[in-house]
Coordinates of C-alpha atoms and ligand atoms in Angstrom, one line a residue:
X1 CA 26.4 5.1 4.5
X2 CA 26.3 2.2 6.9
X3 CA 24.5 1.2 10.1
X4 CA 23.7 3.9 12.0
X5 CA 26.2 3.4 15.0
X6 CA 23.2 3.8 17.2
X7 CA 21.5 0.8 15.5
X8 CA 24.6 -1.4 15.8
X9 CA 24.7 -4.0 18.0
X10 CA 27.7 -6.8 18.6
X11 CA 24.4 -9.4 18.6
X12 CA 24.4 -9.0 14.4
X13 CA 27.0 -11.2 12.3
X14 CA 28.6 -9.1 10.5
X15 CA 28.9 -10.7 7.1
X16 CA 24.9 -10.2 7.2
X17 CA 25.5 -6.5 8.3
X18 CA 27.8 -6.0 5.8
X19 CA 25.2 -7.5 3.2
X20 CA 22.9 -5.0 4.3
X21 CA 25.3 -1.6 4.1
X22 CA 25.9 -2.5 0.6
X23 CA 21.8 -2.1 -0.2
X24 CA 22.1 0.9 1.8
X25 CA 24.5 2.0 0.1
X26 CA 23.0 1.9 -3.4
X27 CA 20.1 3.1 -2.0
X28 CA 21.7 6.2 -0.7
X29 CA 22.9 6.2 -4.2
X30 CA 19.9 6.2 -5.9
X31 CA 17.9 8.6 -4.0
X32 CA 20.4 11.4 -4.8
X33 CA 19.7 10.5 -8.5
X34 CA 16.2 10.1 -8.4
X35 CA 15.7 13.5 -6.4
X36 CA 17.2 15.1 -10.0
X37 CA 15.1 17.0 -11.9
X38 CA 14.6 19.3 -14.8
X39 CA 16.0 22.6 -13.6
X40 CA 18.9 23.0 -11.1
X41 CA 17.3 24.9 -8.7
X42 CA 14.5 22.3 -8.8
X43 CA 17.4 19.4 -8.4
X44 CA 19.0 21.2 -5.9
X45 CA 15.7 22.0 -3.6
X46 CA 14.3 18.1 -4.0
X47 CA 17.6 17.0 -3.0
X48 CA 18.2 19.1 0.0
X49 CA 16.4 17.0 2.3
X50 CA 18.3 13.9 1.1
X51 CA 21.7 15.7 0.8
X52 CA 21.7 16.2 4.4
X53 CA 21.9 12.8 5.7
X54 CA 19.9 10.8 7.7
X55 CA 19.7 7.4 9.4
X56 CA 17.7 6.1 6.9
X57 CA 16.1 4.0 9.5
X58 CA 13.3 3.1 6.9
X59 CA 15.4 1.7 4.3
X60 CA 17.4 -0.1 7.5
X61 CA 14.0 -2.1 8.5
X62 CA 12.9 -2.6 4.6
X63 CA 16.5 -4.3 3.6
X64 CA 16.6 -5.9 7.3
X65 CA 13.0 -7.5 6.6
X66 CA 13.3 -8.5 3.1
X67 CA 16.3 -11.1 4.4
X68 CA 13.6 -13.1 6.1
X69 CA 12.7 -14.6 2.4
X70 CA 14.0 -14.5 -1.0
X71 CA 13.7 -11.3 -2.5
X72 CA 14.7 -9.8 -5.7
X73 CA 17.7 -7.1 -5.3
X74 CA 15.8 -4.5 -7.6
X75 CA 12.6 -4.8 -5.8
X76 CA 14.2 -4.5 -2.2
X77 CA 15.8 -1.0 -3.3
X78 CA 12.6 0.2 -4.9
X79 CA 10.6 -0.7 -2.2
X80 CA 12.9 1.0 0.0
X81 CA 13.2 4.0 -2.0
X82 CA 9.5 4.7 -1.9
X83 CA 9.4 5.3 1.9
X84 CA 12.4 7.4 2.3
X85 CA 11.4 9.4 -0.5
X86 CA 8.0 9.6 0.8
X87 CA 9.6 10.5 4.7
X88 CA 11.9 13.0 3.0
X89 CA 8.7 14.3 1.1
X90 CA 6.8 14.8 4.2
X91 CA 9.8 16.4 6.2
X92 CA 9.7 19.3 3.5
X93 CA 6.0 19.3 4.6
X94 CA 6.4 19.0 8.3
X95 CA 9.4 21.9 8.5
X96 CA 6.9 24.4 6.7
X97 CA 4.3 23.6 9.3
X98 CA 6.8 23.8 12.1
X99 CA 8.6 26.8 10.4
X100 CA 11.2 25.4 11.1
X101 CA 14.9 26.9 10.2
X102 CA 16.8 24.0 10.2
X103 CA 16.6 20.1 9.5
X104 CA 19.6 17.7 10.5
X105 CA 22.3 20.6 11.3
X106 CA 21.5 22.7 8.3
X107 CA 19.1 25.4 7.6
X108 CA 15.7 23.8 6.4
X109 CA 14.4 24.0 2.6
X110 CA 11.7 26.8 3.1
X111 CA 14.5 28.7 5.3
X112 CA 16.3 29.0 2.6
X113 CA 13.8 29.1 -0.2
X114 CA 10.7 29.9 1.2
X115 CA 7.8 27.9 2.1
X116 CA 6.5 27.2 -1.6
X117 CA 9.4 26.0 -2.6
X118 CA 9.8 23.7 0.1
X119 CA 6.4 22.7 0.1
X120 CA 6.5 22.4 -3.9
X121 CA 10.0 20.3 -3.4
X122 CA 8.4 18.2 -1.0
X123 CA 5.7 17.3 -4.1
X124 CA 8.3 16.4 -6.5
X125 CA 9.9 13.9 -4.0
X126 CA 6.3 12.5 -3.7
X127 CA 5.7 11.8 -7.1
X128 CA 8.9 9.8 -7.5
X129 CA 7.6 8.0 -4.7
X130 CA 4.5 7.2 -6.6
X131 CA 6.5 6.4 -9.7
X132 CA 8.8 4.1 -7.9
X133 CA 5.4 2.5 -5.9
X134 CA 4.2 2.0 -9.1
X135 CA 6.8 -0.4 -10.4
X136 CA 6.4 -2.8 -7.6
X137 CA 2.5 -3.1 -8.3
X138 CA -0.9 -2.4 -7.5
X139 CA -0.8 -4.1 -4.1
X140 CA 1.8 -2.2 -2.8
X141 CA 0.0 0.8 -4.2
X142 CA -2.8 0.3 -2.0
X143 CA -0.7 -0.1 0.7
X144 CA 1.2 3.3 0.4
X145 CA -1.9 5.3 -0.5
X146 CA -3.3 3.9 2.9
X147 CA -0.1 4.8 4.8
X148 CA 0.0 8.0 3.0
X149 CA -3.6 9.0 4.4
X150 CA -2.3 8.3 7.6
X151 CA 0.7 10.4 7.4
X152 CA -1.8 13.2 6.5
X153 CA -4.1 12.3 9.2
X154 CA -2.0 12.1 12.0
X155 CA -0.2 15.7 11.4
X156 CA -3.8 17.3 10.7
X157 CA -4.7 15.5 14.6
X158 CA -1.7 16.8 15.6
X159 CA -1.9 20.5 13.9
X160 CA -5.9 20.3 15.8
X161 CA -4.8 18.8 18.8
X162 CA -7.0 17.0 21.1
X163 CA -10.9 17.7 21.7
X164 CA -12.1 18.2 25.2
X165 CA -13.3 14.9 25.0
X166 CA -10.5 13.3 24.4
X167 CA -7.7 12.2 26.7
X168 CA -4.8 13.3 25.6
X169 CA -2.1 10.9 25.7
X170 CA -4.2 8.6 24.1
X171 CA -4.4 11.6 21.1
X172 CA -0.8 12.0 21.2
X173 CA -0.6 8.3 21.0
X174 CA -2.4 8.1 18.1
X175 CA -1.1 10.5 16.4
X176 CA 2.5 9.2 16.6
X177 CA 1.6 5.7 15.3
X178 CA -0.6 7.3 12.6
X179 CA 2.6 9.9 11.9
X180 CA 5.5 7.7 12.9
X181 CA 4.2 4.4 13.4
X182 CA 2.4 4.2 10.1
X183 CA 5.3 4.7 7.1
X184 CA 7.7 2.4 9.5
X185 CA 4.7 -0.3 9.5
X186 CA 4.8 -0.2 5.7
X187 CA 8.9 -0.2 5.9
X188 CA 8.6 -3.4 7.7
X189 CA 5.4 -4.8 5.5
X190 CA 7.1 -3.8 2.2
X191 CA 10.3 -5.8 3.1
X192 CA 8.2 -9.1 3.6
X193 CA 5.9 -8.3 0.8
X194 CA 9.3 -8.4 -1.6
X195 CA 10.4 -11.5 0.0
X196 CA 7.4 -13.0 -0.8
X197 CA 6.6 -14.0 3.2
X198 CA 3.0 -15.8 3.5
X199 CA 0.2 -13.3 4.9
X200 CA 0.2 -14.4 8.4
X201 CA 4.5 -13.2 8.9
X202 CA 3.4 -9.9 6.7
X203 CA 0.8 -8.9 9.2
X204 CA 3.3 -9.8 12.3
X205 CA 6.1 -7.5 10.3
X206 CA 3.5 -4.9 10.2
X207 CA 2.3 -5.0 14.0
X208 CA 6.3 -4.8 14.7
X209 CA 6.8 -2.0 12.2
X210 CA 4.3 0.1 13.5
X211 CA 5.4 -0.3 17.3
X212 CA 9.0 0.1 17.0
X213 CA 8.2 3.1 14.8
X214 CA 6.1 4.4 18.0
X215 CA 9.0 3.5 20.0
X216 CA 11.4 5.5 18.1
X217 CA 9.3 8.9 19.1
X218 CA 8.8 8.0 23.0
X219 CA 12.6 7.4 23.2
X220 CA 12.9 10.7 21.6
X221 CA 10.7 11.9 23.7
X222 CA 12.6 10.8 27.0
X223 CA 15.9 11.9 25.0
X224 CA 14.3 15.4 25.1
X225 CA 14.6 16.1 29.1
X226 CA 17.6 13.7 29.9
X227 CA 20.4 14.5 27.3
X228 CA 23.3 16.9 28.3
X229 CA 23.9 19.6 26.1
X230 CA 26.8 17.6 24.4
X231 CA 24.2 15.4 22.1
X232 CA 21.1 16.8 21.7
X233 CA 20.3 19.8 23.3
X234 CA 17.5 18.9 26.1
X235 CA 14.0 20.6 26.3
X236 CA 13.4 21.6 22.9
X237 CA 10.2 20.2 23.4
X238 CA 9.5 21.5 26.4
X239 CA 10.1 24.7 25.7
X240 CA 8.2 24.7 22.6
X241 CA 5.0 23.0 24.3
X242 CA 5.3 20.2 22.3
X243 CA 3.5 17.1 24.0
X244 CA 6.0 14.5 24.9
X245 CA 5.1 11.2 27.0
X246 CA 6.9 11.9 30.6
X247 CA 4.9 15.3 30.4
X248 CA 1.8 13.9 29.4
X249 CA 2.2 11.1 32.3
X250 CA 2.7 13.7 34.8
X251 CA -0.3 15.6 33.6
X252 CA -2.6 12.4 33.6
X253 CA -1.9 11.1 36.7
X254 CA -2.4 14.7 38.2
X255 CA -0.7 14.3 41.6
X256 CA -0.9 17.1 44.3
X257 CA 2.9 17.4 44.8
X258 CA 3.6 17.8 41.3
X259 CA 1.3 20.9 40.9
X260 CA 4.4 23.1 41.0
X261 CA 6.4 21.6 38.2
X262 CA 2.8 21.5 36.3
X263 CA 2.4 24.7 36.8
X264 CA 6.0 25.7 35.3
X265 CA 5.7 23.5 32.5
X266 CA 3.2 25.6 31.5
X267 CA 4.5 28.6 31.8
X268 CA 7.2 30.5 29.6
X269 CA 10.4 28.4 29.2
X270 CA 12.1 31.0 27.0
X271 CA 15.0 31.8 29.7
X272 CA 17.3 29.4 30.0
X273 CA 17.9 29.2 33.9
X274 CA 13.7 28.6 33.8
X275 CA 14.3 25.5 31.2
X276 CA 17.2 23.9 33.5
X277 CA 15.1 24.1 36.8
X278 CA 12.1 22.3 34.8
X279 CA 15.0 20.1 33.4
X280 CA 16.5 19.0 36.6
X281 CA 12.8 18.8 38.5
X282 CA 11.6 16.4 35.8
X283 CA 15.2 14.1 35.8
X284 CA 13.9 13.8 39.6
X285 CA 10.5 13.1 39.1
X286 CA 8.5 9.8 38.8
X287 CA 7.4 10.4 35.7
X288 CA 10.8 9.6 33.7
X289 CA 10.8 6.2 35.2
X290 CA 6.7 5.6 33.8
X291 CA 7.5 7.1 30.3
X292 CA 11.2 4.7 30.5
X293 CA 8.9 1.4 31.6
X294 CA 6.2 2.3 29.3
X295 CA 9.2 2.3 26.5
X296 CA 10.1 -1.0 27.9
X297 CA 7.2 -2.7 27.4
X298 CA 6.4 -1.1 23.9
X299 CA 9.9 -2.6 23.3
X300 CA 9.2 -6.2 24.3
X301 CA 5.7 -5.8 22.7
X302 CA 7.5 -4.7 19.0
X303 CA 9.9 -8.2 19.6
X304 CA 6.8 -10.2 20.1
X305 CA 5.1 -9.6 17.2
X306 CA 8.4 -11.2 15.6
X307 CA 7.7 -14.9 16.8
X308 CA 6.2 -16.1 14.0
X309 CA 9.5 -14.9 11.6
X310 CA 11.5 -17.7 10.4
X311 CA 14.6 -17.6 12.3
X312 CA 18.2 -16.2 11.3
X313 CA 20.2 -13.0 10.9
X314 CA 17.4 -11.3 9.8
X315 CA 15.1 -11.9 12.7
X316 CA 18.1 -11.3 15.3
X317 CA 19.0 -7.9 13.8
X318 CA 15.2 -7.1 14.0
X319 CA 15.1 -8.4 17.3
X320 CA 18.4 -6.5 17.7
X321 CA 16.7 -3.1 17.1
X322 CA 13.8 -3.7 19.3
X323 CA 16.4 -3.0 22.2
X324 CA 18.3 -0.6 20.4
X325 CA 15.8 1.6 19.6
X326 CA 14.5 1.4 23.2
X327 CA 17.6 2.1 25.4
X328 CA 19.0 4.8 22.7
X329 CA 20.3 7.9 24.0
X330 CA 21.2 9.9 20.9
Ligands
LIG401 C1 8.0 14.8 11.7 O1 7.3 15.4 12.7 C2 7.0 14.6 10.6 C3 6.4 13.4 10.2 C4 6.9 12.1 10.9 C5 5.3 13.2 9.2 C6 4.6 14.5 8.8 C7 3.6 14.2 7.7 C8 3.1 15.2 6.9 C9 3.6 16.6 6.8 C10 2.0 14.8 5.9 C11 2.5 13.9 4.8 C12 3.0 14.6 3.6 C13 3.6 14.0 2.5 C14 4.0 14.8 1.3 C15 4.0 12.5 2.5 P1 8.0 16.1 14.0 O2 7.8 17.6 13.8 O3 7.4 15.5 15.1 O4 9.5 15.7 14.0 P2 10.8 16.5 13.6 O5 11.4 16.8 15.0 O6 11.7 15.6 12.8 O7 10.4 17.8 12.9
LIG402 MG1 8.9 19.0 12.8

């Protein structure tokens, strides 16, 4: 496994890119042997989620951050093994909820298993989380039992949805940094915990962790109406009602002339010719180019917090990923 492609930009050296593929590369290493267990349909259920790829974007901004200082090799992968394992646990978790049949092109772990299995599989991958956790010490315990609350809390928010009271972009808001935003801001923390940065650099790595992490789901969310049908396959969202930021900007701002294409965003998406008229009214509409600005300036927000980084590879590549993450279309 190496850089995403997505994440790879010409502004990285790539002697210091390379340095970072080979940690990924043991990582990936390790979590399939760490996801073993005693029976091989246990082994073969905890390493599903794992098995089937993923960017490992955590273990990206872990490695990335732990190059701002001097870190121990063993430490860095460690640290970056507790939050993939503890993303991969929560994906088990999050696919039951969603009851969902697949997960990065295959069919999910309680498709194919059931939803105790899944959930149970999910568990095991948590507790090697904990034991790994536990090996870099009690302060970066605390930190993932916090981050681990807010996992929980934000998908409960989420599963509740927001009270009358509440306004809900700011809901959805919150429940993406408390979802997303949370185990990224710990990714980000953990790496300049290992490299031993002082506390004023670790609470800037957290700040930037937690807003590129919300910037990853509002590009996604944008990704959802404009791709074609060759990447991801647009309106999945839409379709299944789930609250993305154009949609939420549109509602918010209620404008007369958009009552129409209110009106057929809520109403049933299931046929496909329905889904491509809401699809190509939205593309038109003013509230892509609001959720795109509001993605820009969450963008130059995350490479802010990065100021008081020492400079070098490390904090160009970080810097690197701000933009990256911001103008992806995949
Ligand atoms: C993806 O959601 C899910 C998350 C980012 C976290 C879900 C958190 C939990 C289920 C609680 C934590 C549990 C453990 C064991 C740590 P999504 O449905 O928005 O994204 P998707 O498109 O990838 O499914
Ligand atoms: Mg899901």
């Amino acid at each position: 496994m190496s850089w995403n492609p997505a994440l790879v930009t010409d502004e990285i050296d790539a002697d210091f890119a390379s340095s970072v593929s080979d940690f990924i590369e043991e990582i990936e290493e390790r979590l399939v042997e760490i996801a073993k267990a005693d029976t091989a349909f246990a082994s073969e259920a905890a390493g599903h989620i794992i098995a089937s790829g993923g960017k490992r974007f955590r273990p990206l901004i872990v490695v990335t951050a732990s190059f701002l200082g001097q870190a121990k090799r063993q430490d860095v992968i460690n640290a970056a093994l507790v939050v993939e394992l503890t993303h991969a646990a929560s994906l088990y978790h999050d696919d039951v909820m969603d009851e969902a049949p697949m997960r990065r092109g295959v069919p999910s772990a309680n498709q194919l298993w059931g939803n105790l299995a899944a959930i149970l599989a999910g568990d095991l991958l948590f507790s090697r989380a904990s034991a790994a956790v536990i090996k870099l010490g009690m302060e970066y315990v605390k930190v993932q039992t916090a981050t681990f609350a807010r996992l929980v809390q934000g998908q409960l928010s989420e599963t509740v949805g927001p009270t009358p009271q509440d306004d809900p972009l700011e809901h959805y808001l919150k429940v993406v940094a408390d979802k997303t935003g949370s185990l990224i801001a710990t990714s980000a923390l953990f790496g300049g915990m290992v490299a031993k940065l002082p506390q004023e650099q670790l609470t800037a790595l957290a700040k930037f962790g937690e807003e590129i992490g919300i910037l990853f789901q509002l590009s996604d969310d944008i990704i959802d109406i404009t791709s074609d049908e060759a990447g991801k396959k647009p309106g999945a969202d839409l379709r299944a009602k789930i609250p993305t930021l154009p949609i939420l900007l549109l509602r918010k701002d209620a404008r007369e002339e958009d009552q129409k294409l209110r009106e057929l965003l809520s109403g049933d998406l299931s046929d496909d010719a329905a889904l491509a008229n809401v699809l190509d009214l939205l593309r038109q509409n003013w509230c892509m180019e609001a959720a795109r600005l509001e993605v820009q300036a969450r963008s130059a927000l995350a490479r802010s917090y990065l100021e008081p980084l020492p400079d070098g590879h490390a904090k160009r590549a970080l810097e690197a990923l701000c933009d990256a993450v911001a103008t992806r279309t995949t």
